[in-house]
Coordinates of C-alpha atoms in Angstrom, one line a residue:
Chain A
X1 CA -5.3 1.1 -61.4
X2 CA -6.6 -1.5 -58.8
X3 CA -3.6 -3.8 -58.0
X4 CA -3.1 -7.1 -56.1
X5 CA -5.6 -8.0 -53.5
X6 CA -7.6 -4.6 -53.5
X7 CA -10.9 -4.3 -54.7
X8 CA -12.0 -1.0 -56.5
X9 CA -13.8 0.3 -53.7
X10 CA -11.1 -0.2 -51.2
X11 CA -8.6 1.1 -53.6
X12 CA -10.6 4.3 -54.1
X13 CA -11.2 4.9 -50.4
X14 CA -7.5 4.2 -49.5
X15 CA -6.4 6.7 -52.5
X16 CA -8.8 9.3 -51.0
X17 CA -7.4 8.8 -47.4
X18 CA -3.9 8.9 -48.8
X19 CA -4.4 12.0 -51.0
X20 CA -6.0 13.8 -47.6
X21 CA -3.0 12.8 -45.6
X22 CA -0.3 13.6 -48.2
X23 CA -1.9 17.0 -48.8
X24 CA -2.1 17.8 -45.3
X25 CA 1.3 16.8 -44.4
X26 CA 2.9 18.5 -47.6
X27 CA 1.1 21.8 -46.7
X28 CA 2.2 21.6 -43.1
X29 CA 5.6 21.0 -44.2
X30 CA 5.5 23.9 -46.6
X31 CA 4.3 26.3 -43.8
X32 CA 6.9 24.9 -41.4
X33 CA 9.7 25.1 -44.1
X34 CA 9.1 28.7 -44.3
X35 CA 9.3 28.9 -40.5
X36 CA 12.4 26.8 -40.6
X37 CA 14.0 29.1 -43.2
X38 CA 13.4 32.3 -41.2
X39 CA 14.6 30.6 -38.1
X40 CA 17.8 29.3 -39.8
X41 CA 18.5 32.2 -41.8
X42 CA 18.1 34.5 -38.7
X43 CA 20.6 32.5 -36.7
X44 CA 23.0 32.5 -39.4
X45 CA 22.7 36.4 -39.7
X46 CA 23.1 36.3 -35.9
X47 CA 19.4 37.2 -35.0
X48 CA 16.6 35.3 -33.6
X49 CA 14.1 35.0 -36.4
X50 CA 10.4 34.8 -35.5
X51 CA 10.1 34.4 -31.6
X52 CA 6.7 36.4 -30.8
X53 CA 3.8 34.0 -31.9
X54 CA 4.0 30.9 -30.0
X55 CA 6.8 29.2 -28.3
X56 CA 10.1 29.6 -30.7
X57 CA 7.5 31.4 -33.1
X58 CA 5.9 28.1 -34.0
X59 CA 2.6 29.5 -34.6
X60 CA 4.0 32.1 -37.0
X61 CA 3.2 30.2 -40.2
X62 CA -0.4 30.1 -38.8
X63 CA -0.6 33.8 -38.3
X64 CA 1.0 34.3 -41.8
X65 CA -1.7 32.3 -43.2
X66 CA -4.4 34.1 -41.5
X67 CA -2.9 37.4 -42.6
X68 CA -2.8 36.3 -46.4
X69 CA -6.5 35.4 -46.3
X70 CA -7.5 38.7 -44.8
X71 CA -5.3 40.8 -47.0
X72 CA -7.2 42.9 -49.7
X73 CA -7.0 41.1 -53.0
X74 CA -6.0 43.7 -55.7
X75 CA -6.1 43.4 -59.2
X76 CA -4.2 46.0 -60.9
X77 CA -5.6 47.8 -63.9
X78 CA -4.6 46.8 -67.5
X79 CA -3.7 43.2 -66.5
X80 CA -4.6 40.4 -68.7
X81 CA -7.4 39.3 -66.2
X82 CA -7.7 35.5 -67.2
X83 CA -4.1 34.9 -67.3
X84 CA -3.5 37.0 -64.2
X85 CA -5.7 34.7 -62.2
X86 CA -4.6 31.4 -64.0
X87 CA -1.1 31.9 -63.5
X88 CA -0.9 31.5 -59.5
X89 CA -3.4 28.4 -59.9
X90 CA -1.2 26.9 -62.4
X91 CA 2.0 27.1 -60.4
X92 CA 0.3 25.8 -57.1
X93 CA -1.7 23.0 -58.8
X94 CA 1.5 21.7 -60.7
X95 CA 3.5 21.7 -57.6
X96 CA 0.9 19.9 -55.6
X97 CA 0.3 17.3 -58.4
X98 CA 4.0 16.4 -58.5
X99 CA 3.9 15.2 -55.0
X100 CA 1.4 12.3 -55.7
X101 CA 4.1 10.2 -57.4
X102 CA 6.4 10.4 -54.6
X103 CA 6.6 7.1 -52.6
X104 CA 7.1 7.7 -48.7
X105 CA 8.0 4.4 -47.9
X106 CA 7.4 0.8 -48.8
X107 CA 3.8 -0.7 -48.5
X108 CA 2.3 -1.5 -45.3
X109 CA -0.3 -4.1 -44.3
X110 CA -3.4 -2.6 -42.8
X111 CA -6.2 -5.0 -41.8
X112 CA -5.0 -7.6 -44.2
X113 CA -4.6 -5.2 -47.1
X114 CA -1.2 -4.3 -48.8
X115 CA -1.3 -0.6 -49.2
X116 CA 1.6 1.1 -51.0
X117 CA 2.7 4.2 -49.2
X118 CA 2.4 6.6 -52.2
X119 CA -0.7 8.0 -53.9
X120 CA -0.1 6.3 -57.2
X121 CA 2.9 4.5 -59.1
X122 CA 3.3 4.3 -62.7
X123 CA 6.3 3.1 -64.7
X124 CA 7.0 6.5 -66.2
X125 CA 6.6 8.4 -62.7
X126 CA 9.9 10.2 -63.2
X127 CA 9.0 11.4 -66.7
X128 CA 5.6 12.6 -65.5
X129 CA 7.3 14.6 -62.7
X130 CA 9.5 16.2 -65.3
X131 CA 6.6 16.9 -67.4
X132 CA 4.7 18.6 -64.6
X133 CA 7.7 20.7 -63.6
X134 CA 8.0 21.8 -67.1
X135 CA 4.4 22.9 -67.3
X136 CA 4.9 24.7 -64.2
X137 CA 7.1 27.2 -65.9
X138 CA 3.9 28.6 -67.4
X139 CA 2.6 29.8 -64.1
X140 CA 5.8 32.0 -63.6
X141 CA 6.0 33.2 -67.3
X142 CA 2.4 33.9 -67.4
X143 CA 2.4 35.8 -64.2
X144 CA 5.2 37.9 -65.3
X145 CA 3.7 38.7 -68.6
X146 CA -0.1 39.2 -67.8
X147 CA 0.9 41.7 -64.8
X148 CA 1.4 44.4 -67.2
X149 CA 4.4 45.7 -65.2
X150 CA 8.1 45.8 -66.5
X151 CA 9.5 44.1 -63.3
X152 CA 7.1 41.3 -63.5
X153 CA 7.8 40.9 -67.1
X154 CA 11.7 40.9 -66.7
X155 CA 11.1 38.4 -64.0
X156 CA 9.0 36.1 -66.2
X157 CA 11.3 36.3 -68.9
X158 CA 14.3 35.4 -66.8
X159 CA 12.3 32.5 -65.2
X160 CA 11.3 30.9 -68.5
X161 CA 14.9 31.3 -70.0
X162 CA 16.4 29.9 -66.8
X163 CA 14.0 27.1 -66.0
X164 CA 14.3 25.6 -69.7
X165 CA 18.0 26.0 -69.5
X166 CA 18.4 24.1 -66.2
X167 CA 15.7 21.6 -67.1
X168 CA 18.3 20.2 -69.7
X169 CA 21.0 19.6 -67.1
X170 CA 18.3 18.3 -64.6
X171 CA 17.1 15.7 -67.0
X172 CA 20.5 14.5 -68.0
X173 CA 21.7 14.3 -64.7
X174 CA 18.9 11.9 -63.9
X175 CA 19.9 9.6 -67.0
X176 CA 22.8 8.1 -65.0
X177 CA 20.4 6.8 -62.3
X178 CA 18.0 5.6 -64.8
X179 CA 20.8 3.5 -66.6
X180 CA 21.8 2.0 -63.2
X181 CA 18.3 1.2 -61.9
X182 CA 16.6 0.4 -65.4
X183 CA 13.3 1.8 -64.5
X184 CA 11.3 5.1 -64.4
X185 CA 9.3 3.8 -61.6
X186 CA 10.4 5.8 -58.3
X187 CA 9.4 2.7 -56.3
X188 CA 11.6 0.6 -58.5
X189 CA 14.4 3.1 -58.3
X190 CA 14.3 2.8 -54.3
X191 CA 14.2 -1.1 -54.6
X192 CA 17.2 -0.9 -56.7
X193 CA 19.3 0.8 -54.0
X194 CA 18.5 -1.8 -51.2
X195 CA 21.2 -3.7 -49.6
X196 CA 24.8 -2.9 -48.5
X197 CA 28.4 -3.5 -49.4
X198 CA 30.4 -5.1 -46.6
X199 CA 27.6 -4.7 -44.4
X200 CA 27.8 -1.1 -43.8
X201 CA 28.1 1.0 -47.0
X202 CA 24.6 1.3 -48.4
X203 CA 24.2 0.7 -52.1
X204 CA 22.8 4.1 -53.1
X205 CA 23.0 5.6 -56.4
X206 CA 25.3 8.4 -55.0
X207 CA 27.8 5.7 -53.9
X208 CA 27.4 3.6 -57.4
X209 CA 29.3 6.4 -59.2
X210 CA 26.6 9.1 -59.5
X211 CA 28.3 11.6 -57.2
X212 CA 28.7 14.1 -60.0
X213 CA 25.1 13.4 -61.2
X214 CA 23.9 14.3 -57.6
X215 CA 25.6 17.7 -57.5
X216 CA 24.4 18.5 -61.0
X217 CA 20.9 17.6 -59.8
X218 CA 21.3 19.6 -56.8
X219 CA 22.4 22.7 -58.8
X220 CA 19.7 22.4 -61.4
X221 CA 17.1 21.8 -59.0
X222 CA 18.0 25.0 -57.0
X223 CA 17.7 26.9 -60.2
X224 CA 14.4 25.2 -61.2
X225 CA 13.0 26.3 -57.8
X226 CA 14.2 29.8 -58.1
X227 CA 16.3 29.5 -54.9
X228 CA 19.5 31.5 -54.2
X229 CA 21.9 31.6 -55.8
X230 CA 19.7 31.2 -59.0
X231 CA 16.6 33.4 -57.7
X232 CA 17.1 36.0 -60.5
X233 CA 13.5 35.7 -61.5
X234 CA 12.5 37.5 -58.2
X235 CA 15.7 39.2 -57.4
X236 CA 14.4 41.7 -54.9
X237 CA 17.4 44.2 -55.2
X238 CA 16.8 44.6 -59.1
X239 CA 13.1 43.6 -59.7
X240 CA 11.1 44.6 -56.6
X241 CA 9.9 41.0 -56.3
X242 CA 10.2 39.7 -60.0
X243 CA 7.3 37.8 -61.6
X244 CA 5.0 38.2 -58.4
X245 CA 5.3 41.9 -57.9
X246 CA 1.7 42.8 -58.8
X247 CA 0.3 40.1 -56.7
X248 CA -1.3 40.4 -53.3
X249 CA -3.2 38.3 -50.8
X250 CA -3.9 34.5 -51.4
X251 CA -2.8 34.9 -55.1
X252 CA 0.6 35.9 -53.7
X253 CA 0.5 33.0 -51.1
X254 CA -0.3 30.6 -53.9
X255 CA 3.1 31.3 -55.6
X256 CA 4.8 31.1 -52.2
X257 CA 3.2 27.8 -51.4
X258 CA 4.2 26.6 -55.0
X259 CA 7.8 27.6 -54.5
X260 CA 8.1 25.8 -51.2
X261 CA 6.3 22.7 -52.2
X262 CA 8.5 22.6 -55.2
X263 CA 11.4 22.6 -52.7
X264 CA 10.0 19.6 -50.9
X265 CA 9.2 17.7 -53.9
X266 CA 12.8 18.2 -55.2
X267 CA 14.2 17.2 -51.9
X268 CA 11.9 14.1 -52.0
X269 CA 13.1 13.4 -55.5
X270 CA 16.9 13.9 -54.5
X271 CA 16.6 11.6 -51.6
X272 CA 14.8 8.7 -53.8
X273 CA 17.1 9.1 -56.6
X274 CA 20.4 9.4 -55.0
X275 CA 20.2 8.5 -51.3
X276 CA 18.2 5.3 -51.5
X277 CA 14.7 6.8 -50.5
X278 CA 13.4 5.1 -47.4
X279 CA 16.1 2.6 -47.1
X280 CA 17.5 2.2 -43.5
X281 CA 17.8 0.1 -40.5
X282 CA 14.5 -1.2 -39.6
X283 CA 13.9 -3.0 -36.1
X284 CA 11.4 -3.5 -33.3
X285 CA 7.9 -4.3 -33.3
X286 CA 5.6 -4.4 -36.6
X287 CA 4.6 -0.7 -35.9
X288 CA 7.9 0.3 -36.1
X289 CA 8.5 -1.6 -39.3
X290 CA 5.8 0.5 -40.8
X291 CA 6.9 3.7 -39.5
X292 CA 10.8 3.8 -39.6
X293 CA 11.0 3.8 -43.4
X294 CA 8.9 7.1 -43.4
X295 CA 11.2 8.4 -40.6
X296 CA 14.3 7.8 -42.7
X297 CA 12.8 9.3 -45.7
X298 CA 11.6 12.3 -43.8
X299 CA 15.0 12.9 -42.3
X300 CA 16.7 12.7 -45.6
X301 CA 14.0 15.4 -46.9
X302 CA 14.6 17.4 -44.0
X303 CA 18.4 17.4 -44.5
X304 CA 18.0 18.7 -48.1
X305 CA 15.5 21.5 -47.0
X306 CA 18.3 22.4 -44.3
X307 CA 20.9 22.5 -47.0
X308 CA 18.6 24.7 -49.3
X309 CA 18.2 27.3 -46.4
X310 CA 21.9 27.1 -45.6
X311 CA 22.7 27.8 -49.1
X312 CA 20.5 30.7 -49.1
X313 CA 22.1 32.1 -46.1
X314 CA 25.6 31.6 -47.5
X315 CA 25.7 32.5 -51.1
X316 CA 25.3 35.5 -53.2
X317 CA 23.2 35.7 -56.2
X318 CA 24.8 35.0 -59.7
X319 CA 24.7 37.5 -62.5
X320 CA 22.4 36.7 -65.4
X321 CA 25.1 35.9 -67.9
X322 CA 27.1 33.8 -65.4
X323 CA 23.8 31.9 -64.8
X324 CA 23.4 31.0 -68.4
X325 CA 26.9 30.2 -69.2
X326 CA 27.1 28.1 -65.9
X327 CA 24.0 26.0 -67.2
X328 CA 25.1 25.6 -70.9
X329 CA 28.9 25.6 -70.8
X330 CA 29.5 23.9 -67.4
X331 CA 26.5 21.7 -66.2
X332 CA 25.5 20.4 -69.7
X333 CA 28.8 19.1 -70.8
X334 CA 29.4 17.7 -67.3
X335 CA 26.1 15.9 -67.2
X336 CA 26.6 14.5 -70.7
X337 CA 29.9 13.2 -69.6
X338 CA 28.3 11.7 -66.9
X339 CA 25.8 9.9 -68.9
X340 CA 28.5 8.6 -71.3
X341 CA 30.9 7.2 -68.7
X342 CA 27.9 5.7 -66.7
X343 CA 26.7 4.0 -70.0
X344 CA 30.2 2.8 -70.8
X345 CA 30.8 1.3 -67.4
X346 CA 27.4 -0.5 -67.3
X347 CA 27.8 -1.7 -70.9
X348 CA 31.4 -3.1 -70.2
X349 CA 30.0 -4.9 -67.0
X350 CA 27.1 -6.8 -68.6
Chain B
X1 CA -15.4 2.2 -71.5
X2 CA -13.7 4.8 -69.4
X3 CA -10.7 4.6 -71.8
X4 CA -13.1 5.4 -74.8
X5 CA -14.9 8.3 -73.0
X6 CA -11.6 9.8 -71.9
X7 CA -10.1 9.3 -75.4
X8 CA -13.0 11.1 -77.0
X9 CA -13.0 13.9 -74.4
X10 CA -9.2 14.5 -75.0
X11 CA -10.0 14.4 -78.7
X12 CA -12.6 17.1 -78.5
X13 CA -10.3 19.2 -76.3
X14 CA -7.6 18.8 -78.8
X15 CA -9.9 20.0 -81.8
X16 CA -11.4 23.0 -79.8
X17 CA -8.0 24.0 -78.8
X18 CA -6.8 23.9 -82.4
X19 CA -9.9 25.9 -83.6
X20 CA -9.2 28.4 -80.8
X21 CA -5.4 28.8 -81.8
X22 CA -6.6 30.1 -85.2
X23 CA -9.5 32.1 -83.7
X24 CA -7.5 34.1 -81.1
X25 CA -6.3 37.3 -82.2
X26 CA -3.7 37.7 -79.4
X27 CA -0.5 35.7 -79.9
X28 CA -0.1 34.5 -76.3
X29 CA -3.6 33.2 -76.3
X30 CA -3.0 31.4 -79.6
X31 CA 0.3 30.0 -78.1
X32 CA -1.5 28.7 -75.1
X33 CA -4.1 27.1 -77.0
X34 CA -1.4 25.2 -78.8
X35 CA -0.1 24.1 -75.5
X36 CA -3.6 22.8 -74.9
X37 CA -3.4 20.9 -78.0
X38 CA -0.1 19.4 -77.0
X39 CA -1.3 18.5 -73.6
X40 CA -4.3 16.6 -74.9
X41 CA -2.4 14.9 -77.7
X42 CA -0.1 13.7 -74.9
X43 CA -3.2 12.3 -73.0
X44 CA -4.3 10.5 -76.2
X45 CA -0.8 8.9 -76.6
X46 CA -1.1 7.7 -72.9
X47 CA -4.7 6.3 -73.4
X48 CA -3.3 4.4 -76.5
X49 CA -0.6 2.9 -74.3
X50 CA 2.2 5.1 -75.9
X51 CA 3.2 6.0 -72.3
X52 CA 7.0 7.1 -73.1
X53 CA 5.7 9.1 -76.2
X54 CA 3.0 10.9 -74.0
X55 CA 5.4 11.9 -71.3
X56 CA 8.0 13.2 -74.0
X57 CA 5.3 15.1 -75.6
X58 CA 4.5 17.0 -72.5
X59 CA 8.2 17.6 -71.5
X60 CA 9.5 18.6 -75.2
X61 CA 6.6 20.1 -76.9
X62 CA 4.3 21.6 -74.1
X63 CA 7.2 22.1 -71.7
X64 CA 10.2 23.4 -73.7
X65 CA 9.2 24.4 -77.2
X66 CA 5.9 26.1 -76.3
X67 CA 7.7 27.8 -73.5
X68 CA 10.2 29.2 -75.8
X69 CA 7.2 30.4 -78.1
X70 CA 5.7 32.1 -75.2
X71 CA 9.1 33.5 -74.2
X72 CA 9.6 34.9 -77.8
X73 CA 6.1 36.5 -77.8
X74 CA 7.0 38.1 -74.4
X75 CA 10.3 39.2 -75.3
X76 CA 8.9 40.9 -78.6
X77 CA 5.9 42.2 -76.6
X78 CA 3.7 41.3 -79.5
X79 CA 0.3 42.8 -79.5
X80 CA -3.1 41.7 -80.7
X81 CA -3.1 41.0 -84.3
X82 CA -5.8 42.4 -86.6
X83 CA -8.2 39.9 -87.9
X84 CA -8.9 40.1 -91.7
X85 CA -12.0 38.6 -93.1
X86 CA -9.9 35.9 -95.0
X87 CA -8.7 35.9 -98.5
X88 CA -10.8 34.6 -101.6
X89 CA -8.0 32.1 -102.4
X90 CA -8.5 30.5 -99.0
X91 CA -12.2 30.2 -99.4
X92 CA -12.1 28.9 -102.9
X93 CA -9.1 26.4 -102.7
X94 CA -8.7 26.1 -99.1
X95 CA -12.1 24.8 -97.8
X96 CA -12.6 22.2 -100.5
X97 CA -9.0 21.1 -100.3
X98 CA -9.5 20.6 -96.5
X99 CA -12.8 18.5 -97.1
X100 CA -11.2 16.4 -99.8
X101 CA -8.0 15.9 -97.7
X102 CA -9.9 14.6 -94.6
X103 CA -12.3 12.5 -96.9
X104 CA -9.1 10.9 -98.4
X105 CA -7.6 10.3 -94.9
X106 CA -10.8 8.8 -93.6
X107 CA -11.4 6.5 -96.7
X108 CA -7.8 5.2 -96.4
X109 CA -8.1 4.6 -92.8
X110 CA -11.5 2.8 -93.3
X111 CA -10.1 0.7 -96.1
X112 CA -6.9 -0.3 -94.4
X113 CA -9.0 -1.4 -91.1
X114 CA -8.9 -5.3 -91.4
X115 CA -11.3 -5.7 -88.3
X116 CA -8.3 -7.4 -86.2
X117 CA -8.4 -5.4 -83.0
X118 CA -5.1 -4.4 -81.5
X119 CA -5.2 -4.3 -77.7
X120 CA -4.1 -0.9 -76.1
X121 CA -0.4 -1.1 -75.1
X122 CA 0.5 -4.2 -77.3
X123 CA 2.6 -2.0 -79.7
X124 CA 6.0 -0.3 -78.9
X125 CA 4.8 2.1 -76.2
X126 CA 7.2 1.4 -73.3
X127 CA 10.4 3.3 -72.8
X128 CA 12.0 -0.1 -73.5
X129 CA 10.3 -0.7 -76.8
X130 CA 11.1 2.8 -78.0
X131 CA 14.6 2.3 -77.0
X132 CA 14.9 -0.8 -78.8
X133 CA 13.5 0.6 -81.9
X134 CA 15.7 3.8 -81.9
X135 CA 19.0 2.4 -80.7
X136 CA 19.1 -1.1 -82.3
X137 CA 16.5 -1.6 -85.3
X138 CA 16.6 2.1 -86.6
X139 CA 20.0 3.2 -85.2
X140 CA 21.4 4.7 -88.6
X141 CA 18.3 7.0 -89.4
X142 CA 18.3 8.1 -85.7
X143 CA 22.0 9.2 -85.7
X144 CA 21.5 10.9 -89.2
X145 CA 18.5 12.8 -87.9
X146 CA 20.3 14.0 -84.9
X147 CA 23.2 15.0 -87.1
X148 CA 20.9 16.9 -89.3
X149 CA 19.2 18.8 -86.2
X150 CA 22.9 19.6 -85.1
X151 CA 23.5 21.1 -88.5
X152 CA 20.2 23.2 -88.2
X153 CA 21.5 24.5 -84.7
X154 CA 24.9 25.3 -86.3
X155 CA 23.0 27.1 -89.2
X156 CA 21.0 29.0 -86.8
X157 CA 24.0 30.2 -84.8
X158 CA 25.9 31.3 -87.9
X159 CA 22.9 33.4 -89.2
X160 CA 22.2 34.9 -85.8
X161 CA 26.0 35.8 -85.4
X162 CA 26.6 37.4 -88.9
X163 CA 27.9 40.8 -88.3
X164 CA 27.0 43.5 -90.7

């Protein structure tokens, strides 16, 4: 929707430029998250990780990408062809759409125009992201079913059950933040976290009593993105590769990219909802005023991605019944208790 | 103008999805058609200014309930259904019934239309508006409904756990 001092034409042009930049940054971030993961997990396991392609193996993602493109694209016999092709597209497109609601910084002034640093903001942004992630489950579930393979099917079944279960805890962990901020708009949520107590403790939601919610969110998010210790849908030791066993070439790469771009989105959301988004000390000339918030935001996202990889290098996988009882018997009651206590405190204060 | 065009497009998608839901023989295809219907209904809600309802429609129906449908179909490994030629009762009673029903609804809507236009988004569409309705104006019915759903869940658990 054209807002403020922008005409429709400038709005469209600015949006297209923003989409191109965000997509480029996201896909590069996805490629280098894979590199970072291999590197960090390598060092955790006392080996080097990729070193051969380029300095520090920095060109490894590029080589991997080229390899994916040139691999033979196999379609196994007896698959449900339409759904087999639709599934990776659904997974990737949903994970890319989710990023368009993420604000990367406050608005900047370019040539007298006030341009917000996010592709779009709506007053139900958070709900839309939740909706998109809930649709993304179909990518995984349908891939598992349409492949006509027992390993894929088991992976798909596990994925859909797991993602529905953890979505409940994920959604409830956000309610506390929403009660405190009083808005679904991600921009509004960050705005509500500006300022400090006593000049040095930032007013982030995590310090406003959403400490438990933060950890519920992190755990549920790991499960939503199928990461260790919740990576049962693609447990290599049991299911070959789970739901994407039968996929090859770019179709496999699409699942891969979807998983990592989901990681980036989840990390962005965690920093926006609990760690104050792009807030941070801003100083220096105007160019720094524009760039520093983005830097602070990227730093938080990088931190979350590092923790993701750290957890992967540290923890073993859950057993399936443990996974389910953890979601329903531990995370869910905890999340509900958090919502009730937050609501009570806010009601008593007002 | 754009609003109206989008509204019509999503309306057509919803109807086509609903017809496809019945016409498909494989349960998975039918379930996915229903997801399409839910999604386009959500888009219609959004276009009418009921943003919260639209988002919840996607999250709850398309995202959670239909995933459970798909999950069940996958778990039971249901194959393609056989298409029958339809029963005589359905043709004799069903089709005229449907026609009469839709004419009645259309007639009622046209009669109720007073000519006063309601701008998009002027009704209770926001999260705040829905919240006020649910937790202030209609708190008792809302709570009773939630207790009713809780009882249904408990009933399902009791039935599923019966040992024989």
